[in-house]
Amino acid sequence: MTIIGIDLGTTNSACGLWTDDGVTLIPNRLGEVLTPSVVGVDKNGEIIVGRTARQRLINHSDRTVAAFKRLMGTDHKVKLGKQTFTATELSSLVLRSLKEDAETFLGEPVTEAVISVPAYFNDNQRHATKLAAELAGLKVERLINEPTAAAIAYGLHEKQEGLFLILDLGGGTFDVSLLEFFDGIMEVHASAGDNFLGGEDFVDAMVDDVLREHRLRRDDLKPLTLQNLYLQMESAKRKLGPTDLVLTLDLGEKTVEHVVTADWFARISTPLLLRAKHPIERAIRDAGLHPSKIDDVVLVGGSTRLAIFRSTVGKMFGRLPSCHLDPDTVVAMGAAIQAGLMMRNEALDDVVLTDVCPYTLGTGVINEDNPRLGSYFLPIIERNCVVPVSIVKEICTAHDNQTELTIKVYQGENRLVEKNVYLGELSVQVPPAPRGEETVDVRYSYDMNGLLEVDVTVHSTGKTYNHLIEHTPGALSEADKQKALSKLSELKFHPRDGEDNRALLARGERLYESSLGDRRDYIADVMKQFERALERQNPAEIAKVQKQVKDVLAQLESEDWF
Ligand code: ADP
Ligand code: MG
């Protein structure tokens, strides 16, 4: 009986097995060891997984989905053509494809696996991963934390003890973990990261800069032309070394020659590299450590191939990080080694010490200046808070003589409430009064098992209301699910927004998503002003505010905030 090791990644997945000669990575049906974690449905309703699905992301975007790992453990459903899927179901389709490839490679059925998960995954997310495997016909012998898998691949568990920092920069996420190995147990200490920073941001920045240089907007390009531009930039990013690359770019109305130099790439990468520094500093600070106490810094994830990322990390620590293993398969290798150890009953114990809340939890508050834009998201528990955690925020009534106040609970990182995942709601009675006069305390308490308790206390009456949200798949009613679903499919932009304004709004949203605390509030204020100007539809004013917003965002993106 063979147990395979699987890295079920946000961008790419891979699998391997343990043999007498060490780890063998299993090629897929195209002969590649990486299978993009992308699922699509073709016009006949048939499922496509992997590279082919990835190629359809731009021109069949309504029938193709990537990065669904971010939604694991939620009830959020993704619509592909006429069908809808949960993240668990989508993951099971990727796992099934890996399982079939392993069976072809081995010439025998494969029914058991060790699967890696991010260290910050909570119980629900781990449960959802096991369920996905089950749906694919795989029994999960063990889940392994991704940083632990990387450490094992580097053989760090063969040392007596040690403190290791694992930096994992993938396609869209950056995870920082501090591991302590002692007495045969790998303990994952601090876990920090940026859920919205990865290799794709570098390509986005390259495309943006080229378009800016030629005074073009994304909308000016046909989808296929834009897709080609992305592919050319992705490939240039991977090839870039000390020698310049000369590219011929088709920009629709014209064809231009573009020289990709290390200097150009360094300039556009700077804001992203600054952002990457924050969680590294935070993980070390949270652990109360001096960087010199760390025995090894290990680089994981395809994007750590970027020379500029390696040198940034090298400068931070004053030494070279470990990166001699292939960074995009190192987690799969570690999972395969653990699978081998399992077969010999020698599996390594691996525990997470500080559990963190992986998403921001909050509620909706009325956008008073502009009710037409819907509600804003008020974060209550911010992502990466160590759990258990309990936080209170005060909110007030929005209308005169309002007698009922409904607290809707959402999970997500978006500034606009509708773009986050709805979890449930609680209504409380308040005495009639002029708007803003009645206030309530909203307390969110979140525990290790993903249980969210919402307590609301009405100040004037002293009455307390309580609601428990079992934040587990299946906990939402069918009606709630349908509501969340139709909201999602109704998402559309107001036609008055020009593409450049839309792009600027998106840039602000992205920055909001990747920020926390005061910085988040500041961005929300700036964006609110911008939306107000757009609403008034005065071109001169819009132009003026647009310039201000651009300056503010550029400033925020470039500054080292900690
Ligand atoms: P995930 O853990 O999110 O599944 P991976 O570890 O597979 O992701 O990393 C995928 C990312 O790695 C992509 O954004 C890809 O562009 C980037 N990448 C792969 N190879 C290279 C390279 N040679 N240089 C720079 N980036 C690379
Ligand atoms: Mg990964």
XYZ file of C-alpha atoms and ligand atoms in Angstrom:
590
model
C 0.000 0.000 0.000
C 1.380 3.355 -1.022
C 0.622 6.633 0.736
C 1.242 9.661 -1.440
C 2.157 13.150 -0.219
C 0.167 16.054 -1.649
C 0.709 19.823 -1.599
C -2.739 21.241 -2.372
C -1.648 24.809 -3.120
C -3.552 28.017 -3.794
C -1.876 28.380 -7.182
C -0.303 24.995 -7.907
C -0.590 21.501 -6.519
C 1.955 18.680 -6.622
C 2.347 15.172 -5.280
C 5.098 12.721 -4.607
C 5.923 9.422 -3.002
C 8.677 7.994 -0.882
C 10.910 5.334 -2.425
C 14.160 3.705 -1.364
C 15.998 6.417 -3.278
C 14.166 9.283 -1.589
C 11.269 11.341 -2.897
C 9.928 10.862 -6.408
C 7.687 13.641 -7.671
C 4.799 12.333 -9.738
C 4.293 13.887 -13.187
C 0.744 14.652 -14.308
C -0.816 13.663 -17.643
C 1.078 16.470 -19.362
C 4.384 15.290 -17.921
C 4.615 18.224 -15.484
C 5.084 17.986 -11.718
C 3.009 21.112 -11.024
C -0.735 21.017 -11.653
C -2.332 24.489 -11.472
C -5.128 24.493 -8.866
C -7.631 25.781 -11.395
C -10.994 24.246 -12.266
C -13.242 25.052 -15.202
C -16.361 23.775 -16.920
C -16.429 23.671 -20.724
C -19.454 24.436 -22.877
C -20.618 20.831 -22.656
C -20.623 21.017 -18.890
C -17.436 18.976 -18.566
C -14.879 19.644 -15.843
C -11.352 20.744 -16.761
C -8.543 20.781 -14.196
C -4.958 22.066 -14.310
C -3.040 23.832 -17.040
C -5.853 23.750 -19.604
C -8.244 25.298 -17.102
C -5.612 27.889 -16.220
C -5.345 28.949 -19.855
C -9.087 29.623 -19.876
C -8.997 31.914 -16.841
C -9.151 35.144 -18.828
C -11.219 34.274 -21.889
C -13.652 31.957 -20.041
C -13.561 33.703 -16.723
C -17.228 32.941 -15.971
C -16.585 29.219 -16.192
C -13.160 28.997 -14.604
C -11.952 29.511 -11.051
C -8.578 29.731 -9.316
C -7.426 30.441 -5.749
C -10.471 28.736 -4.181
C -8.252 27.511 -1.358
C -8.900 30.944 0.154
C -12.547 29.903 0.581
C -11.919 26.545 2.262
C -14.063 26.061 5.341
C -16.763 28.498 4.206
C -20.116 27.873 2.579
C -19.298 30.206 -0.202
C -20.276 28.740 -3.528
C -18.583 29.341 -6.831
C -20.607 29.351 -10.002
C -19.084 27.858 -13.130
C -21.443 28.083 -16.081
C -24.700 26.557 -14.872
C -23.203 24.621 -11.969
C -22.202 25.786 -8.494
C -19.420 24.391 -6.331
C -18.077 24.838 -2.830
C -14.336 25.237 -2.304
C -14.309 21.724 -0.877
C -15.819 20.342 -4.052
C -13.390 22.287 -6.236
C -10.460 21.029 -4.164
C -11.736 17.494 -4.489
C -11.646 17.864 -8.284
C -7.968 18.850 -8.120
C -7.230 15.980 -5.729
C -9.013 13.538 -8.000
C -6.893 14.642 -10.911
C -3.689 14.175 -8.843
C -4.880 10.763 -7.660
C -5.542 9.588 -11.235
C -2.112 10.783 -12.339
C -0.469 8.961 -9.434
C -2.359 5.774 -10.312
C -1.238 5.982 -13.938
C 2.336 6.573 -12.803
C 2.350 3.735 -10.276
C 0.132 1.316 -12.173
C -1.914 0.615 -9.045
C -4.790 2.162 -7.117
C -3.901 4.964 -4.692
C -6.288 5.435 -1.780
C -4.285 7.119 0.968
C -2.516 10.422 1.277
C -0.772 12.908 3.532
C -1.950 16.407 2.565
C -0.322 19.687 3.554
C -2.303 22.688 4.827
C -1.228 26.222 5.808
C -0.264 26.454 9.482
C -2.972 29.065 10.044
C -5.787 26.775 8.843
C -8.308 26.307 11.663
C -10.299 23.189 12.449
C -12.946 23.920 9.845
C -10.473 24.443 7.107
C -8.635 21.261 8.039
C -11.910 19.397 8.174
C -12.873 20.766 4.744
C -9.524 19.577 3.338
C -10.120 16.057 4.669
C -13.619 16.080 3.242
C -12.291 17.162 -0.162
C -9.920 14.191 -0.098
C -12.737 11.852 0.847
C -14.857 13.138 -2.046
C -11.915 12.345 -4.324
C -11.639 8.795 -2.981
C -8.579 9.447 -0.807
C -8.307 8.678 2.872
C -6.202 11.302 4.617
C -3.750 9.525 6.837
C -2.462 12.795 8.200
C -2.510 16.516 7.509
C 0.868 18.212 7.763
C 1.506 21.934 8.191
C 3.108 23.387 5.068
C 6.077 24.975 6.892
C 6.707 21.673 8.687
C 6.685 19.843 5.360
C 9.250 22.300 4.002
C 11.423 21.868 7.087
C 11.297 18.086 6.729
C 12.257 18.291 3.056
C 15.324 20.259 4.130
C 16.122 17.522 6.635
C 15.872 19.945 9.546
C 14.155 17.215 11.607
C 17.364 15.215 11.470
C 19.085 17.779 13.656
C 18.748 17.550 17.420
C 16.838 20.792 17.819
C 16.575 24.183 16.235
C 14.634 27.315 15.441
C 13.705 27.818 11.800
C 11.983 30.611 9.918
C 10.033 29.447 6.871
C 9.113 32.093 4.293
C 6.589 30.872 1.721
C 5.857 33.268 -1.150
C 3.456 31.559 -3.559
C 1.217 32.886 -6.307
C -1.117 34.983 -4.178
C -0.163 34.457 -0.540
C 2.817 35.038 1.686
C 3.122 32.898 4.819
C 5.725 33.350 7.518
C 6.176 30.663 10.180
C 8.615 30.210 12.974
C 9.260 26.536 13.768
C 10.849 25.123 16.855
C 12.095 21.582 16.713
C 12.617 19.889 20.038
C 12.276 16.321 21.313
C 11.060 15.032 17.972
C 8.178 17.503 17.735
C 7.932 20.313 15.227
C 6.107 23.238 16.813
C 4.783 26.041 14.615
C 5.074 29.169 16.744
C 4.160 32.478 15.266
C 2.399 32.500 12.009
C 2.026 35.765 10.155
C 1.577 36.632 6.555
C -0.196 38.584 3.899
C -3.124 36.764 2.327
C -2.920 39.054 -0.685
C 0.724 39.125 -1.658
C 2.336 36.755 -4.114
C 3.929 36.241 -7.512
C 0.849 37.407 -9.358
C 1.196 40.868 -7.839
C 4.594 41.237 -9.471
C 3.105 40.432 -12.874
C 0.211 42.831 -12.235
C 2.702 45.569 -11.454
C 4.656 44.856 -14.647
C 1.509 44.975 -16.805
C 0.351 48.166 -15.091
C 3.650 49.886 -15.685
C 3.739 48.993 -19.385
C 0.164 50.189 -19.885
C 0.898 53.404 -18.001
C 3.952 54.081 -20.117
C 1.859 53.799 -23.281
C -1.068 55.712 -21.812
C -3.362 52.745 -22.231
C -6.066 51.357 -20.003
C -6.856 47.701 -19.540
C -10.191 48.234 -21.280
C -8.436 49.459 -24.414
C -7.097 45.954 -24.954
C -9.111 42.970 -26.126
C -9.218 40.194 -23.516
C -6.928 37.989 -25.583
C -4.411 40.769 -26.147
C -4.405 41.486 -22.426
C -4.005 37.803 -21.658
C -0.992 37.609 -23.973
C 0.544 40.628 -22.303
C 0.149 38.862 -18.949
C 1.728 35.690 -20.303
C 4.677 37.612 -21.734
C 5.235 39.410 -18.423
C 4.908 36.180 -16.428
C 7.521 34.579 -18.616
C 9.796 37.646 -18.468
C 9.527 37.635 -14.668
C 10.778 34.051 -14.597
C 13.568 34.586 -17.119
C 14.875 37.855 -15.807
C 18.532 37.761 -14.854
C 21.408 40.221 -15.161
C 20.910 40.466 -18.936
C 18.115 42.572 -20.354
C 15.204 40.969 -22.178
C 13.804 42.595 -25.292
C 10.111 41.879 -25.800
C 7.811 42.714 -28.684
C 4.448 43.559 -27.189
C 1.167 43.666 -29.053
C -0.839 46.470 -27.437
C -3.786 46.330 -29.830
C -3.510 49.642 -31.630
C 0.288 49.395 -31.786
C 3.166 46.986 -31.406
C 6.027 48.178 -29.220
C 9.432 47.009 -28.199
C 9.857 46.787 -24.450
C 13.147 46.196 -22.674
C 12.857 44.374 -19.358
C 15.833 45.268 -17.211
C 16.709 44.230 -13.689
C 16.493 47.915 -12.702
C 12.987 48.298 -14.075
C 11.849 45.151 -12.279
C 13.494 46.312 -9.058
C 11.672 49.648 -9.250
C 8.232 48.168 -9.716
C 8.852 45.419 -7.124
C 9.881 47.780 -4.336
C 6.394 48.380 -2.861
C 5.703 44.616 -2.876
C 9.010 43.792 -1.201
C 8.334 46.404 1.464
C 5.012 44.740 2.145
C 6.715 41.348 2.419
C 8.992 42.672 5.147
C 6.130 43.494 7.518
C 4.976 39.965 8.407
C 8.595 38.795 8.738
C 9.273 41.535 11.239
C 6.006 40.839 12.993
C 6.636 37.085 13.358
C 10.045 37.718 14.880
C 8.734 40.485 17.109
C 5.739 38.403 18.286
C 8.110 35.620 19.263
C 10.287 38.115 21.155
C 13.362 36.887 19.322
C 16.606 38.317 18.091
C 17.098 37.325 14.424
C 20.509 35.876 15.313
C 18.764 33.121 17.333
C 17.290 31.660 14.153
C 19.260 28.634 12.986
C 17.996 28.619 9.440
C 15.869 30.766 7.133
C 14.185 28.589 4.497
C 12.619 29.865 1.279
C 9.537 28.090 -0.063
C 7.078 28.855 -2.870
C 7.669 29.552 -6.561
C 8.058 33.297 -6.095
C 11.097 32.930 -3.828
C 12.944 32.178 -7.072
C 12.981 35.922 -7.658
C 16.570 37.045 -7.142
C 15.348 40.340 -5.737
C 13.311 38.559 -3.053
C 16.305 36.429 -2.060
C 18.559 39.423 -1.771
C 15.941 41.344 0.255
C 15.764 38.460 2.750
C 19.546 38.107 2.724
C 19.916 41.767 3.648
C 17.336 41.514 6.440
C 19.160 38.644 8.117
C 22.725 39.373 7.082
C 23.138 35.867 5.680
C 21.982 33.713 2.803
C 18.704 31.834 3.236
C 18.428 28.102 2.430
C 16.980 27.701 -1.009
C 18.801 24.831 -2.703
C 15.666 22.669 -3.063
C 13.113 23.400 -5.750
C 10.867 25.959 -3.993
C 7.648 25.048 -5.749
C 7.824 21.323 -4.962
C 9.515 21.416 -1.567
C 6.204 21.200 0.333
C 5.080 18.187 -1.739
C 8.476 16.590 -1.053
C 8.048 17.086 2.682
C 4.518 15.640 2.545
C 5.906 12.619 0.650
C 8.646 12.114 3.265
C 6.023 12.264 6.008
C 3.987 9.684 4.029
C 7.093 7.466 3.933
C 7.586 7.910 7.673
C 3.921 6.981 8.214
C 4.367 3.736 6.336
C 7.175 2.919 8.773
C 5.195 4.240 11.752
C 7.794 6.946 12.296
C 5.774 10.016 11.339
C 6.910 13.258 12.846
C 4.612 15.026 15.277
C 3.699 18.491 14.199
C 1.635 20.936 16.240
C 0.477 24.507 15.841
C 0.901 26.482 19.024
C -0.686 29.800 18.309
C -3.824 29.495 16.316
C -4.825 32.607 14.426
C -8.096 33.773 12.968
C -7.447 33.405 9.232
C -9.980 35.993 8.039
C -11.323 39.309 9.195
C -14.762 39.068 10.836
C -16.965 42.147 10.926
C -20.345 43.675 10.222
C -21.952 46.062 7.771
C -22.460 49.740 8.549
C -24.564 52.109 6.458
C -22.675 54.357 4.133
C -24.470 57.528 5.149
C -23.017 59.768 2.503
C -24.010 57.466 -0.212
C -26.568 54.754 0.628
C -26.730 53.737 -3.015
C -23.260 52.257 -2.747
C -24.439 49.791 -0.117
C -22.906 49.159 3.266
C -19.322 49.377 4.331
C -17.572 46.557 6.128
C -16.640 47.331 9.720
C -13.869 44.918 10.766
C -14.289 43.705 14.358
C -11.815 40.835 14.662
C -8.979 41.409 12.233
C -7.326 38.502 10.472
C -4.223 36.995 12.030
C -5.451 37.787 15.556
C -4.337 35.025 17.892
C -7.413 33.058 19.068
C -9.328 32.811 21.355
C -10.092 36.492 20.936
C -12.937 38.772 21.976
C -13.354 42.337 20.697
C -16.076 44.991 21.180
C -17.073 47.846 18.858
C -19.788 50.396 19.399
C -22.300 51.183 16.691
C -25.375 53.395 16.580
C -28.760 53.642 14.849
C -28.863 55.025 11.315
C -32.450 56.322 11.143
C -34.754 58.422 13.293
C -37.065 56.362 15.510
C -35.513 53.108 14.449
C -36.700 50.337 16.792
C -34.785 47.412 15.452
C -31.098 47.108 14.693
C -29.790 44.143 12.712
C -26.175 43.102 13.048
C -25.172 41.142 9.971
C -22.040 39.086 10.360
C -19.544 38.822 7.532
C -16.148 37.299 6.904
C -13.715 38.745 4.395
C -11.281 41.494 3.535
C -13.313 43.713 1.236
C -14.276 47.271 2.125
C -17.752 46.804 0.653
C -19.844 44.446 2.694
C -21.525 42.667 -0.227
C -18.201 41.379 -1.465
C -17.556 39.502 1.776
C -19.040 36.187 2.886
C -22.293 36.441 4.868
C -22.317 34.246 7.985
C -25.514 35.127 9.838
C -27.343 37.920 11.660
C -28.838 39.034 14.954
C -31.635 41.604 15.478
C -32.053 43.653 18.657
C -34.768 46.055 19.884
C -33.911 49.675 20.663
C -36.172 52.462 22.010
C -37.192 55.028 19.371
C -34.865 58.068 19.326
C -33.253 60.452 16.834
C -30.755 58.648 14.651
C -27.323 58.123 16.109
C -28.550 58.454 19.696
C -29.166 54.803 20.469
C -25.891 52.943 20.747
C -25.048 49.262 21.175
C -21.899 47.325 21.969
C -21.216 44.532 19.500
C -18.857 41.891 20.841
C -17.387 39.153 18.663
C -15.699 36.226 20.395
C -13.926 33.662 18.257
C -12.473 30.411 19.535
C -10.102 27.665 18.394
C -12.897 25.633 16.823
C -14.091 28.424 14.614
C -17.130 29.185 16.774
C -18.119 32.820 16.566
C -20.229 34.231 19.346
C -21.926 37.583 18.804
C -23.150 39.505 21.881
C -25.007 42.763 21.524
C -25.739 45.017 24.506
C -28.156 47.922 24.094
C -26.804 50.753 26.244
C -30.058 52.523 27.097
C -31.992 49.386 28.138
C -29.062 47.302 29.351
C -30.526 44.338 27.484
C -28.139 41.752 26.053
C -28.709 39.557 23.000
C -26.599 36.605 22.003
C -26.107 34.588 18.843
C -23.751 31.709 18.156
C -22.527 31.188 14.639
C -21.220 27.728 14.060
C -18.816 28.650 11.465
C -18.855 25.228 9.831
C -19.898 24.056 6.382
C -23.609 23.345 6.297
C -24.393 25.757 9.129
C -26.073 28.294 6.873
C -29.679 27.797 5.832
C -30.417 27.181 2.182
C -32.132 30.586 1.978
C -29.049 32.329 3.367
C -26.872 30.514 0.894
C -29.095 31.548 -1.988
C -29.025 35.124 -0.775
C -25.240 35.173 -0.620
C -25.106 33.584 -4.027
C -27.445 35.993 -5.777
C -25.637 38.933 -4.210
C -22.423 37.655 -5.671
C -23.840 37.184 -9.144
C -25.425 40.642 -9.056
C -22.067 42.346 -8.558
C -21.668 45.013 -11.163
C -20.073 48.377 -11.572
C -21.881 51.590 -12.063
C -21.530 52.633 -15.720
C -20.527 56.162 -14.737
C -17.141 54.961 -13.547
C -14.557 55.219 -16.290
C -12.098 52.349 -16.507
C -9.297 54.403 -14.970
C -11.494 55.251 -11.980
C -12.498 51.646 -11.690
C -8.875 50.573 -11.718
C -8.073 53.167 -9.087
C -10.967 51.962 -6.930
C -9.705 48.397 -7.344
C -6.205 49.481 -6.365
C -7.606 51.150 -3.260
C -9.664 48.052 -2.422
C -6.610 45.879 -2.779
C -4.568 48.108 -0.525
C -7.437 48.154 1.966
C -7.565 44.357 1.904
C -3.878 44.070 2.580
C -3.839 46.636 5.389
C -5.030 46.594 8.970
C -6.033 49.001 11.728
C -5.473 52.741 11.335
C -4.020 52.386 7.900
C -7.196 50.586 6.831
C -9.379 53.366 8.244
C -7.302 55.964 6.456
C -7.680 54.188 3.114
C -11.425 53.819 3.716
C -11.678 57.591 4.242
C -9.776 58.374 1.093
C -11.852 55.950 -0.940
C -15.049 57.374 0.496
C -14.068 60.855 -0.685
C -13.304 59.464 -4.089
C -16.681 57.723 -4.340
C -18.416 60.914 -3.285
C -16.685 62.821 -6.053
C -17.622 60.145 -8.595
C -21.213 60.326 -7.444
C -21.364 64.092 -8.035
C -20.214 63.507 -11.616
C -18.342 66.739 -11.989
C -15.431 65.902 -14.335
C -13.153 68.662 -13.035
C -13.673 67.576 -9.445
C -13.237 63.902 -10.328
C -9.945 64.658 -12.073
C -8.721 66.575 -9.063
C -9.711 63.944 -6.495
C -8.437 61.178 -8.730
C -4.998 62.768 -8.722
C -5.063 63.103 -4.930
C -6.138 59.489 -4.470
C -3.364 58.310 -6.788
C -0.790 60.235 -4.791
C -2.057 58.900 -1.476
C -2.111 55.298 -2.701
C 1.355 55.576 -4.223
C 2.629 57.030 -0.969
C 1.023 54.243 1.087
C 2.286 51.539 -1.230
C 5.835 52.726 -0.983
C 6.122 53.472 2.679
C 7.515 51.108 5.244
C 4.707 51.223 7.672
C 6.006 49.528 10.761
P 1.106 28.349 -4.230
O 1.807 27.939 -2.983
O 0.321 29.617 -4.094
O 0.324 27.253 -4.858
P 3.598 28.266 -5.814
O 4.534 28.011 -4.729
O 3.402 27.184 -6.823
O 2.198 28.785 -5.305
O 4.101 29.591 -6.563
C 3.488 30.069 -7.718
C 4.117 31.395 -8.092
O 5.511 31.209 -8.318
C 3.542 32.005 -9.351
O 3.126 33.338 -9.094
C 4.718 31.996 -10.321
O 4.718 33.130 -11.161
C 5.903 32.026 -9.393
N 7.109 31.484 -10.038
C 7.305 30.234 -10.515
N 8.537 30.129 -11.072
C 9.132 31.335 -10.951
C 10.407 31.882 -11.327
N 11.326 31.138 -11.964
N 10.660 33.173 -11.039
C 9.750 33.918 -10.408
N 8.528 33.486 -10.016
C 8.225 32.203 -10.284
Mg 2.404 26.600 -1.602
